[in-house]
PDB file of C-alpha atoms in Angstrom:
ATOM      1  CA  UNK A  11       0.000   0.000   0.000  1.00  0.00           C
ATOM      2  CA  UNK A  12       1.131   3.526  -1.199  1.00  0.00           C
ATOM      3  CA  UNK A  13       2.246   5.750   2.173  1.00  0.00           C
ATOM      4  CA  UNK A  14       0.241   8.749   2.480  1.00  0.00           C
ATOM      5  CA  UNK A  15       1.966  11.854   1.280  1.00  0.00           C
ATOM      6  CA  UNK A  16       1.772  14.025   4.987  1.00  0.00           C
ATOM      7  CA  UNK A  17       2.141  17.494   2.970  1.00  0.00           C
ATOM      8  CA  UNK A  18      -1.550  16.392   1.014  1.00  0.00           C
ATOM      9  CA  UNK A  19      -2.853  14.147   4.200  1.00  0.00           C
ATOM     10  CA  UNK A  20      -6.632  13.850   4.596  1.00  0.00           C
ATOM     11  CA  UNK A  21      -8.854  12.012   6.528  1.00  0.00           C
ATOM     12  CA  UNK A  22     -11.958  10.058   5.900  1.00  0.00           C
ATOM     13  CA  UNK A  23     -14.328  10.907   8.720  1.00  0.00           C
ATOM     14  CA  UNK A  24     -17.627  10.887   9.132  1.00  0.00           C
ATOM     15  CA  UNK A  25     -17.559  14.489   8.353  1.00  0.00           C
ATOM     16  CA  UNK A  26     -16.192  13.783   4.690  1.00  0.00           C
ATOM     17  CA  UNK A  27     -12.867  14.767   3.449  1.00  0.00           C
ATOM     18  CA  UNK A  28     -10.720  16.956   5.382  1.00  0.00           C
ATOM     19  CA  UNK A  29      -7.583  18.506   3.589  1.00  0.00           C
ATOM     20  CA  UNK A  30      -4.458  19.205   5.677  1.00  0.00           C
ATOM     21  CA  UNK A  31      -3.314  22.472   4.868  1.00  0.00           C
ATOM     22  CA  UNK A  32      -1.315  24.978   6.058  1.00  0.00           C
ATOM     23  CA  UNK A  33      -3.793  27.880   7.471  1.00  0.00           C
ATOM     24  CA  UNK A  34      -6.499  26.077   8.473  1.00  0.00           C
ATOM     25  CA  UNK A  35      -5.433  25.016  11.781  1.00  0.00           C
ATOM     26  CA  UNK A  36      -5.166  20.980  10.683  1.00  0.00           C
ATOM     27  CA  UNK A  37      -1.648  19.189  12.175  1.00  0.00           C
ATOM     28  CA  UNK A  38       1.645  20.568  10.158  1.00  0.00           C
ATOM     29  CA  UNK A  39       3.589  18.299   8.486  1.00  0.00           C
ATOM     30  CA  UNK A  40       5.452  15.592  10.515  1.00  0.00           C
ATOM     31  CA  UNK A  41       8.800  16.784   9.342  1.00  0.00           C
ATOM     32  CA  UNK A  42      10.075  19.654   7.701  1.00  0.00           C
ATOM     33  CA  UNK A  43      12.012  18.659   4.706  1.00  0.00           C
ATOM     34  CA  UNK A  44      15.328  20.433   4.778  1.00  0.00           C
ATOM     35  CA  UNK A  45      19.035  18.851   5.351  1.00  0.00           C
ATOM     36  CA  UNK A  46      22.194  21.112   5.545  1.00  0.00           C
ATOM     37  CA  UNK A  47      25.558  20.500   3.421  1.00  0.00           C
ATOM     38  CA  UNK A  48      29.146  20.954   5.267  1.00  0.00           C
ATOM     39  CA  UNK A  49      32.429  21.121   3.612  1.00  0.00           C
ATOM     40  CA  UNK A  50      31.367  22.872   0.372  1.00  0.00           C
ATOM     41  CA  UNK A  51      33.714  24.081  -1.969  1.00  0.00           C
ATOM     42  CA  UNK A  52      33.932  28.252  -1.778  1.00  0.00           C
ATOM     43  CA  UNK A  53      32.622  29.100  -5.143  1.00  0.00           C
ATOM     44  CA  UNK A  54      29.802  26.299  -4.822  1.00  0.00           C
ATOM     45  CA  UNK A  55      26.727  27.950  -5.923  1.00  0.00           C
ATOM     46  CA  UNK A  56      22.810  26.628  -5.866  1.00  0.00           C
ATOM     47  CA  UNK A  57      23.223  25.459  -9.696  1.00  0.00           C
ATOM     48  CA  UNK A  58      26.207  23.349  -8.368  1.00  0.00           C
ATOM     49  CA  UNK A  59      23.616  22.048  -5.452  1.00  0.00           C
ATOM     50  CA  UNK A  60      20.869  21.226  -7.633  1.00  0.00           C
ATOM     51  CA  UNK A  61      23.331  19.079 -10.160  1.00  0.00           C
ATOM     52  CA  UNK A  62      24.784  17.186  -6.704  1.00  0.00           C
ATOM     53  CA  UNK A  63      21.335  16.652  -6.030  1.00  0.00           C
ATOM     54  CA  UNK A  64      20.238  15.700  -9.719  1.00  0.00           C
ATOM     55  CA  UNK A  65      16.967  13.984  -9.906  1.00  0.00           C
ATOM     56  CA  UNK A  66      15.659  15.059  -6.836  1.00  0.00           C
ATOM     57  CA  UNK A  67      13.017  18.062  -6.152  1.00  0.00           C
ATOM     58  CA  UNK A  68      14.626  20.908  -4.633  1.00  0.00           C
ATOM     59  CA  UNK A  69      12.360  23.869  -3.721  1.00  0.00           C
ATOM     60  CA  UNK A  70      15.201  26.137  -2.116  1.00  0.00           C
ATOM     61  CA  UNK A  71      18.968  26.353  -1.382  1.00  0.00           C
ATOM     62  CA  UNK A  72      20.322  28.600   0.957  1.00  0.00           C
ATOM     63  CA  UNK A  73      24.363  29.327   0.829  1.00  0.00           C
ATOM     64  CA  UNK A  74      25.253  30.505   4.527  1.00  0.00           C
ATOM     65  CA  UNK A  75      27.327  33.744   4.491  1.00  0.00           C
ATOM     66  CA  UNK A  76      29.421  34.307   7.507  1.00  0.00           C
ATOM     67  CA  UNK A  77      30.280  38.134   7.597  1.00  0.00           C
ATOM     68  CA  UNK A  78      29.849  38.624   3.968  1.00  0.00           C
ATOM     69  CA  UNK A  79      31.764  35.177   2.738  1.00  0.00           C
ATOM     70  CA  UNK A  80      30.398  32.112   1.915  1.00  0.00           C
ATOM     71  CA  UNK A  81      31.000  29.498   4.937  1.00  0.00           C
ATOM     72  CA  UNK A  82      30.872  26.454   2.464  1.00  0.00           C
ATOM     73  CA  UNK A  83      27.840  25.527   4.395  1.00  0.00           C
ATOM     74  CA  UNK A  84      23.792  25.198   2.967  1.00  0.00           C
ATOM     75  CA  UNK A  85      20.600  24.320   3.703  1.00  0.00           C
ATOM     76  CA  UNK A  86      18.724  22.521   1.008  1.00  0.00           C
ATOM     77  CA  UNK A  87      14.572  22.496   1.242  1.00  0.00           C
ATOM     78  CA  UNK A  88      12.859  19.181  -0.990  1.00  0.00           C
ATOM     79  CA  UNK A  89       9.373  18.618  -1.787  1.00  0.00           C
ATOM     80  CA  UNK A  90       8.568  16.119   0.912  1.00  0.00           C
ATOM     81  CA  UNK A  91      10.580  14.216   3.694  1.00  0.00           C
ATOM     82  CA  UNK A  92      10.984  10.899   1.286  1.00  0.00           C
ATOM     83  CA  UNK A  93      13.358  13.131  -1.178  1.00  0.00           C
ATOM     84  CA  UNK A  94      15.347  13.801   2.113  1.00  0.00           C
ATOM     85  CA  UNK A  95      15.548   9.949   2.965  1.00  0.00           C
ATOM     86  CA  UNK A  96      17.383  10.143  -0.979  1.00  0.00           C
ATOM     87  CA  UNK A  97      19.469  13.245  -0.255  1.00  0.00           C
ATOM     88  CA  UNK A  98      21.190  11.666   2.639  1.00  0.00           C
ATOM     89  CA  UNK A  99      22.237   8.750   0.566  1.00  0.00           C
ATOM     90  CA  UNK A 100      24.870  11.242  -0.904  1.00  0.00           C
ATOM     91  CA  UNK A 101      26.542  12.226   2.385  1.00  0.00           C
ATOM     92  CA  UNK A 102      30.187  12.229   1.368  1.00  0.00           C
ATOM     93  CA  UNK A 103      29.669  12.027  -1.803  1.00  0.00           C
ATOM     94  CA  UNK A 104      32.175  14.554  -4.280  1.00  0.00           C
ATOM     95  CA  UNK A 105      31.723  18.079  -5.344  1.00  0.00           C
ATOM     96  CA  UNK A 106      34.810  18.746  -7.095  1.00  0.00           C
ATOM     97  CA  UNK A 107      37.532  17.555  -5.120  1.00  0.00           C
ATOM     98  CA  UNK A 108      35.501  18.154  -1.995  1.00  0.00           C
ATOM     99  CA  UNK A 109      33.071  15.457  -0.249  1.00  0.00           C
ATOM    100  CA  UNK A 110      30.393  16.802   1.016  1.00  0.00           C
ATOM    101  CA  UNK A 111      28.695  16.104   4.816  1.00  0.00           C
ATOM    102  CA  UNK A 112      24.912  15.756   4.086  1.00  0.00           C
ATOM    103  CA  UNK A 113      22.779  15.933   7.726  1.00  0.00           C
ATOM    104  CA  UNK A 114      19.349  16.053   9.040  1.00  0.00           C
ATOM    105  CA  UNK A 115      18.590  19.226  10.545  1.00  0.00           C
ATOM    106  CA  UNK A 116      15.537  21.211  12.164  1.00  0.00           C
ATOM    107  CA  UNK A 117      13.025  23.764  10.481  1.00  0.00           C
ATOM    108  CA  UNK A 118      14.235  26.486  12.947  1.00  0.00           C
ATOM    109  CA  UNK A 119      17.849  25.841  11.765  1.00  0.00           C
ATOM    110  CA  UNK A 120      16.885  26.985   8.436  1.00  0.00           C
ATOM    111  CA  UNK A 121      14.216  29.681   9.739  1.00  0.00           C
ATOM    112  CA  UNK A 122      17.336  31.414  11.994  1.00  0.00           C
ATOM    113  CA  UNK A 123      19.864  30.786   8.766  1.00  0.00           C
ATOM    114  CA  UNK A 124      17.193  33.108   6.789  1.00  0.00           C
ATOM    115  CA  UNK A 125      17.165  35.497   9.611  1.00  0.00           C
ATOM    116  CA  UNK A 126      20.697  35.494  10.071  1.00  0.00           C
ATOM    117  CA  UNK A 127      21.190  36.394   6.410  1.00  0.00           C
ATOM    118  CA  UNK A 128      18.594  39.244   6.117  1.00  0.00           C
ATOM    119  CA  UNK A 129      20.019  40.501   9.575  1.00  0.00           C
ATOM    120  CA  UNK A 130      23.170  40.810   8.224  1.00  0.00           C
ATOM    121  CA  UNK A 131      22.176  42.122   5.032  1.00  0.00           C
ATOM    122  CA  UNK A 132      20.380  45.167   6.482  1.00  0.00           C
ATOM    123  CA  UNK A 133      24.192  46.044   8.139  1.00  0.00           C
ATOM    124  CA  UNK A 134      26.372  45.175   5.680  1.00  0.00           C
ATOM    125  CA  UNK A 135      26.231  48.127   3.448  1.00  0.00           C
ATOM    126  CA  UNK A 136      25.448  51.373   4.477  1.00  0.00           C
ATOM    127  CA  UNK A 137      25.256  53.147   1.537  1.00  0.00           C
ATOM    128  CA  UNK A 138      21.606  52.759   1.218  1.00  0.00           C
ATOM    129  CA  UNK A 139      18.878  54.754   2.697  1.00  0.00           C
ATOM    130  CA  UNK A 140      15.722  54.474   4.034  1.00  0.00           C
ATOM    131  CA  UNK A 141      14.477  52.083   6.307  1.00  0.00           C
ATOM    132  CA  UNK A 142      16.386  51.581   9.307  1.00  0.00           C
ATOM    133  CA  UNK A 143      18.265  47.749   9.385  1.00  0.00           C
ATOM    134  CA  UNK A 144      17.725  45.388  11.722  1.00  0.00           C
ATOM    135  CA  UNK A 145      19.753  45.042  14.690  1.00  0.00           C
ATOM    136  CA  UNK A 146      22.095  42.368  14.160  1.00  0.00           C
ATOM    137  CA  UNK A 147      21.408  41.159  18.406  1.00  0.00           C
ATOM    138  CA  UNK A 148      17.920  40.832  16.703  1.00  0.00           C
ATOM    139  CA  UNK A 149      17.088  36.961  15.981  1.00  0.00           C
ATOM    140  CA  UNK A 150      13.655  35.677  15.073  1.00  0.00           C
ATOM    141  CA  UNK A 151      12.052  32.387  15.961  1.00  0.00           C
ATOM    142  CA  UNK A 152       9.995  32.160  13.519  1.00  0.00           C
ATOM    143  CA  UNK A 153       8.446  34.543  10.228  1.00  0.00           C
ATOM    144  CA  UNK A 154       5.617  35.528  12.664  1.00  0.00           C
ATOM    145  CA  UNK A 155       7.708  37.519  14.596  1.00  0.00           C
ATOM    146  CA  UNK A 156       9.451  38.686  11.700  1.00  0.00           C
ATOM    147  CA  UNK A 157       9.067  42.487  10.840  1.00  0.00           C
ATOM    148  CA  UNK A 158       7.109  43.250   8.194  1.00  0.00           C
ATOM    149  CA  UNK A 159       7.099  46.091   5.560  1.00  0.00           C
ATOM    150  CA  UNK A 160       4.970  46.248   1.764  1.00  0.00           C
ATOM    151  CA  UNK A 161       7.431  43.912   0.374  1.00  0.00           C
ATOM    152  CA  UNK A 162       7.676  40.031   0.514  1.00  0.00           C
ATOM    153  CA  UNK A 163      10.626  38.056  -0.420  1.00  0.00           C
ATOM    154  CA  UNK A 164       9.839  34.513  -2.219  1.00  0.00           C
ATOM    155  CA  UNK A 165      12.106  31.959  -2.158  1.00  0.00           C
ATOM    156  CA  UNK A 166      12.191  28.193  -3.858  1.00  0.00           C
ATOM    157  CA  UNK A 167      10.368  29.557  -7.288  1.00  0.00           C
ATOM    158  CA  UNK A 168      11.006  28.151 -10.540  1.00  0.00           C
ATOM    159  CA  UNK A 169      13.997  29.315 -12.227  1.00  0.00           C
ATOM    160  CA  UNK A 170      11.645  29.322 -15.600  1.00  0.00           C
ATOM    161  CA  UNK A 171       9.197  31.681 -13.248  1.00  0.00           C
ATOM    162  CA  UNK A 172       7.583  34.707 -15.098  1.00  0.00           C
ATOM    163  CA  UNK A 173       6.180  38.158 -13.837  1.00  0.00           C
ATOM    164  CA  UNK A 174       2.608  36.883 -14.983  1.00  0.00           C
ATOM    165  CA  UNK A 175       2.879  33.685 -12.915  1.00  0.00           C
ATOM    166  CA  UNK A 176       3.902  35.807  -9.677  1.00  0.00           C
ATOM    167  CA  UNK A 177       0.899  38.110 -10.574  1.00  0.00           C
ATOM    168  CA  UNK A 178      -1.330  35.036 -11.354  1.00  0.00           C
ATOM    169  CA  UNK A 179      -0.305  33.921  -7.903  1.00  0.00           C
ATOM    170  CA  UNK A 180      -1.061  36.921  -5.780  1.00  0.00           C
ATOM    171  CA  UNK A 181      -4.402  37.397  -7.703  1.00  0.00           C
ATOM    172  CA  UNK A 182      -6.237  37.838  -4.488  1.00  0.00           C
ATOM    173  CA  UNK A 183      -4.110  41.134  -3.410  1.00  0.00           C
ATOM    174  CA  UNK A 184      -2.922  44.339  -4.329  1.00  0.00           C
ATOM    175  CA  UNK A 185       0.712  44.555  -5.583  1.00  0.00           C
ATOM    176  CA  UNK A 186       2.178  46.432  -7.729  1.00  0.00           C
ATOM    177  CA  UNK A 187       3.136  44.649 -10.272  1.00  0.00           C
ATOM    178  CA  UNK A 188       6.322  46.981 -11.770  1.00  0.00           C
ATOM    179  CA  UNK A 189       7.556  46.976  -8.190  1.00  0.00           C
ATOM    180  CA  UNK A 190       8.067  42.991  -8.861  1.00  0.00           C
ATOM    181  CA  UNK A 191      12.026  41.914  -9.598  1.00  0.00           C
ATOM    182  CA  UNK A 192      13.059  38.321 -10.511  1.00  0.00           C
ATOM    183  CA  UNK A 193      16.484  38.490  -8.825  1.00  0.00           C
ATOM    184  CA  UNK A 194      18.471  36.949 -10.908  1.00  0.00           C
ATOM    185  CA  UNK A 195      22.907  36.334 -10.372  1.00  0.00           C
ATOM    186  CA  UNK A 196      25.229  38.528 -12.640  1.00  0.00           C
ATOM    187  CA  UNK A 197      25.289  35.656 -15.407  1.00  0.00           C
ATOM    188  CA  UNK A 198      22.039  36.470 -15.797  1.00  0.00           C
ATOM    189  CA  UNK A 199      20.675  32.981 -14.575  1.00  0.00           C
ATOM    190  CA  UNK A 200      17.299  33.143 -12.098  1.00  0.00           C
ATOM    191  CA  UNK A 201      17.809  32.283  -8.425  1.00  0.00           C
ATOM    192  CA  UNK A 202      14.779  31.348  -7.354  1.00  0.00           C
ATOM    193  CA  UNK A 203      13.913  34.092  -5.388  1.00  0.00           C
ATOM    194  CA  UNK A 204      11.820  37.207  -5.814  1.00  0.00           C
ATOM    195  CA  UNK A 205      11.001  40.182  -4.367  1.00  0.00           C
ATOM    196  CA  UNK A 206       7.040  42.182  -4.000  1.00  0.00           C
ATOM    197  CA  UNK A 207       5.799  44.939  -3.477  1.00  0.00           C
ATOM    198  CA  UNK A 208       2.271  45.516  -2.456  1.00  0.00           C
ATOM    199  CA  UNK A 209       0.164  48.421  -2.043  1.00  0.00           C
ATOM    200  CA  UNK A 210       0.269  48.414   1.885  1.00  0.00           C
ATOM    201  CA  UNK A 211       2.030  46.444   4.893  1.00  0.00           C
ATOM    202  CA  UNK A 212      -1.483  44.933   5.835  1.00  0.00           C
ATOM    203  CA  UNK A 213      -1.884  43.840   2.833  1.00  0.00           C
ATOM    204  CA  UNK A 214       1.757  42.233   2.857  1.00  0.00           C
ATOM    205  CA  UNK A 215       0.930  40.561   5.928  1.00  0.00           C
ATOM    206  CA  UNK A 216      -2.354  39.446   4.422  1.00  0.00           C
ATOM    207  CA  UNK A 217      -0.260  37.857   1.211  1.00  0.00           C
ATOM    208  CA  UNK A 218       1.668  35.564   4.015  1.00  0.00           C
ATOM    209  CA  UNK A 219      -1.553  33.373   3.631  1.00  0.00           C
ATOM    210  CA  UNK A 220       0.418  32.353   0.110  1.00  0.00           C
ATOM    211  CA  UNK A 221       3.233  31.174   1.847  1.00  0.00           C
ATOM    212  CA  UNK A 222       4.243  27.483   0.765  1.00  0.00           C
ATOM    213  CA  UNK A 223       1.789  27.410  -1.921  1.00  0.00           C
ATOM    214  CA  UNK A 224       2.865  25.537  -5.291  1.00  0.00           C
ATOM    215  CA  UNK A 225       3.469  27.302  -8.319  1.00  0.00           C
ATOM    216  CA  UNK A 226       3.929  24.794 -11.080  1.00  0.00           C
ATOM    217  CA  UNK A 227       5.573  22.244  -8.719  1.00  0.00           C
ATOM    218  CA  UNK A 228       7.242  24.306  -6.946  1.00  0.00           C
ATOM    219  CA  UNK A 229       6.592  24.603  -3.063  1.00  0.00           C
ATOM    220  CA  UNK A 230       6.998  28.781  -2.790  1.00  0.00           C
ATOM    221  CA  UNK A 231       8.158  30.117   0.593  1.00  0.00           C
ATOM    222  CA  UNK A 232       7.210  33.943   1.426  1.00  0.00           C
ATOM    223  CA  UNK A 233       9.404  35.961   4.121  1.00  0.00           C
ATOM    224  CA  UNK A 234       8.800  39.753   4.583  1.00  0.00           C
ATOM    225  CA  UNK A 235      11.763  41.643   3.516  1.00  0.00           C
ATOM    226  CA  UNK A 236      12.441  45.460   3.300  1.00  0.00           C
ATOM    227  CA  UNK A 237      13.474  48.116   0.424  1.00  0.00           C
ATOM    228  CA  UNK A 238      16.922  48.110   1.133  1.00  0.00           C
ATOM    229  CA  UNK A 239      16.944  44.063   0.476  1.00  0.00           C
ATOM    230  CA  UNK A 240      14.788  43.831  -2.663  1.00  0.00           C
ATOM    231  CA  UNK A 241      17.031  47.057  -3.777  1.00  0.00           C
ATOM    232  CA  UNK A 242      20.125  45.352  -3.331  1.00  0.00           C
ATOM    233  CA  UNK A 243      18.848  42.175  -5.325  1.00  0.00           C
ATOM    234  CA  UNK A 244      18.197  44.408  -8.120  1.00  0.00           C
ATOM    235  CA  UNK A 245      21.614  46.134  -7.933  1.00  0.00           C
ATOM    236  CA  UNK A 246      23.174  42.567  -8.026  1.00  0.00           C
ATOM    237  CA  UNK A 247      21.317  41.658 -10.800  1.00  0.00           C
ATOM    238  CA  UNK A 248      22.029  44.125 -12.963  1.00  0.00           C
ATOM    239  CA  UNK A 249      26.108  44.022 -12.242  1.00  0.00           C
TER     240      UNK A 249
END
């Protein structure tokens, strides 16, 4: 018998179906299907990730900076726990001339990575202004306590993703839909993240209803950002 698949779980009560989903107050997932990578080489970058992890569905990698340089460390988020179970079968396996430590590891590992990296982003350069940056003492435990502004950050899109698919997928809200930006790395190749704008913070936090929706097949993952982030994306891109 095929196992249940705990991120589309339902039950057949009296009461008729009952979908498991994310904002409805049903059970979360068992487990949260992320691992993190050691020993890395220093110009690894998520392309090099997804080919290590070829055949398997990756909705987000996360390189882990430590004071602006690459610690040869990431978190890697799959589709469901069983594509984990398949990840860890390539713990020291080769990246180059580099084998690579593949581990379990928690949700909040990942959540405080993501913090980590937008704290240190909003102190890192100072030649922006506009709204004030985090304090880098400042660690959340989860998005909920995260601070919000109009703009969210998506991570774990498509690389193929288009404008009218973002638009398509914030349909119920009010963004503005020049203030969206692909980010995308100097070569010009997407990185599956990208950043909104919407017409009001409310309506930002609203939008978080979206997070880890699909788009295509693609488990999306929404964190509010700020200006001075999505700015800096677009700078990068453009370089």
């Amino acid at each position: 018998m095929m196992e249940p698949n705990p991120y589309f779980a339902v039950s057949s009560s009296a009461s008729g179906f009952q979908p498991y989903g994310y904002g409805g107050g049903f059970p979360p997932p068992p487990s949260f299907p992320v691992v993190r990578l050691r020993g890395l080489p220093f110009n690894c970058t998520d392309i090099d990730i997804c080919k290590f992890f070829a055949g398997l569905d990756i909705v987000d990698v996360l390189l882990v900076n430590k004071n602006g340089r690459f610690s040869g460390e990431a978190f890697v988020v799959f589709a469901g726990p069983i594509q984990v179970e398949f990840a860890l079968q390539r713990d020291r396996q080769n990246m180059g001339r580099r084998y690579v430590e593949v581990f379990r590891c928690k949700r909040q590992d990942y959540y405080n990575a993501v913090a980590s990296e937008v704290n240190y982003e909003g102190i890192y350069d100072n030649d922006f202004h506009g709204s004030p940056p985090p304090s880098r003492a400042k660690r959340y435990n989860d998005k909920d306590q995260m601070e919000h502004t109009e703009i969210l950050k998506m991570r774990g899109l498509p690389f193929s993703v288009k404008k009218s698919e973002i638009v398509q997928f914030f349909k119920d809200y009010k963004i503005i839909e020049d203030k969206i930006h692909i980010a995308c790395r100097p070569d010009g190749k997407a990185t599956g993240e990208a950043y909104v704008e919407f017409v009001s913070v409310e309506e930002a936090k609203r939008a978080m209803c979206k997070d880890k929706m699909t788009i295509g097949s693609r488990y999306v993952e929404l964190f509010p950002s700020t200006p001075d982030e999505a700015r800096r994306a677009e700078s990068r891109s453009r370089q």
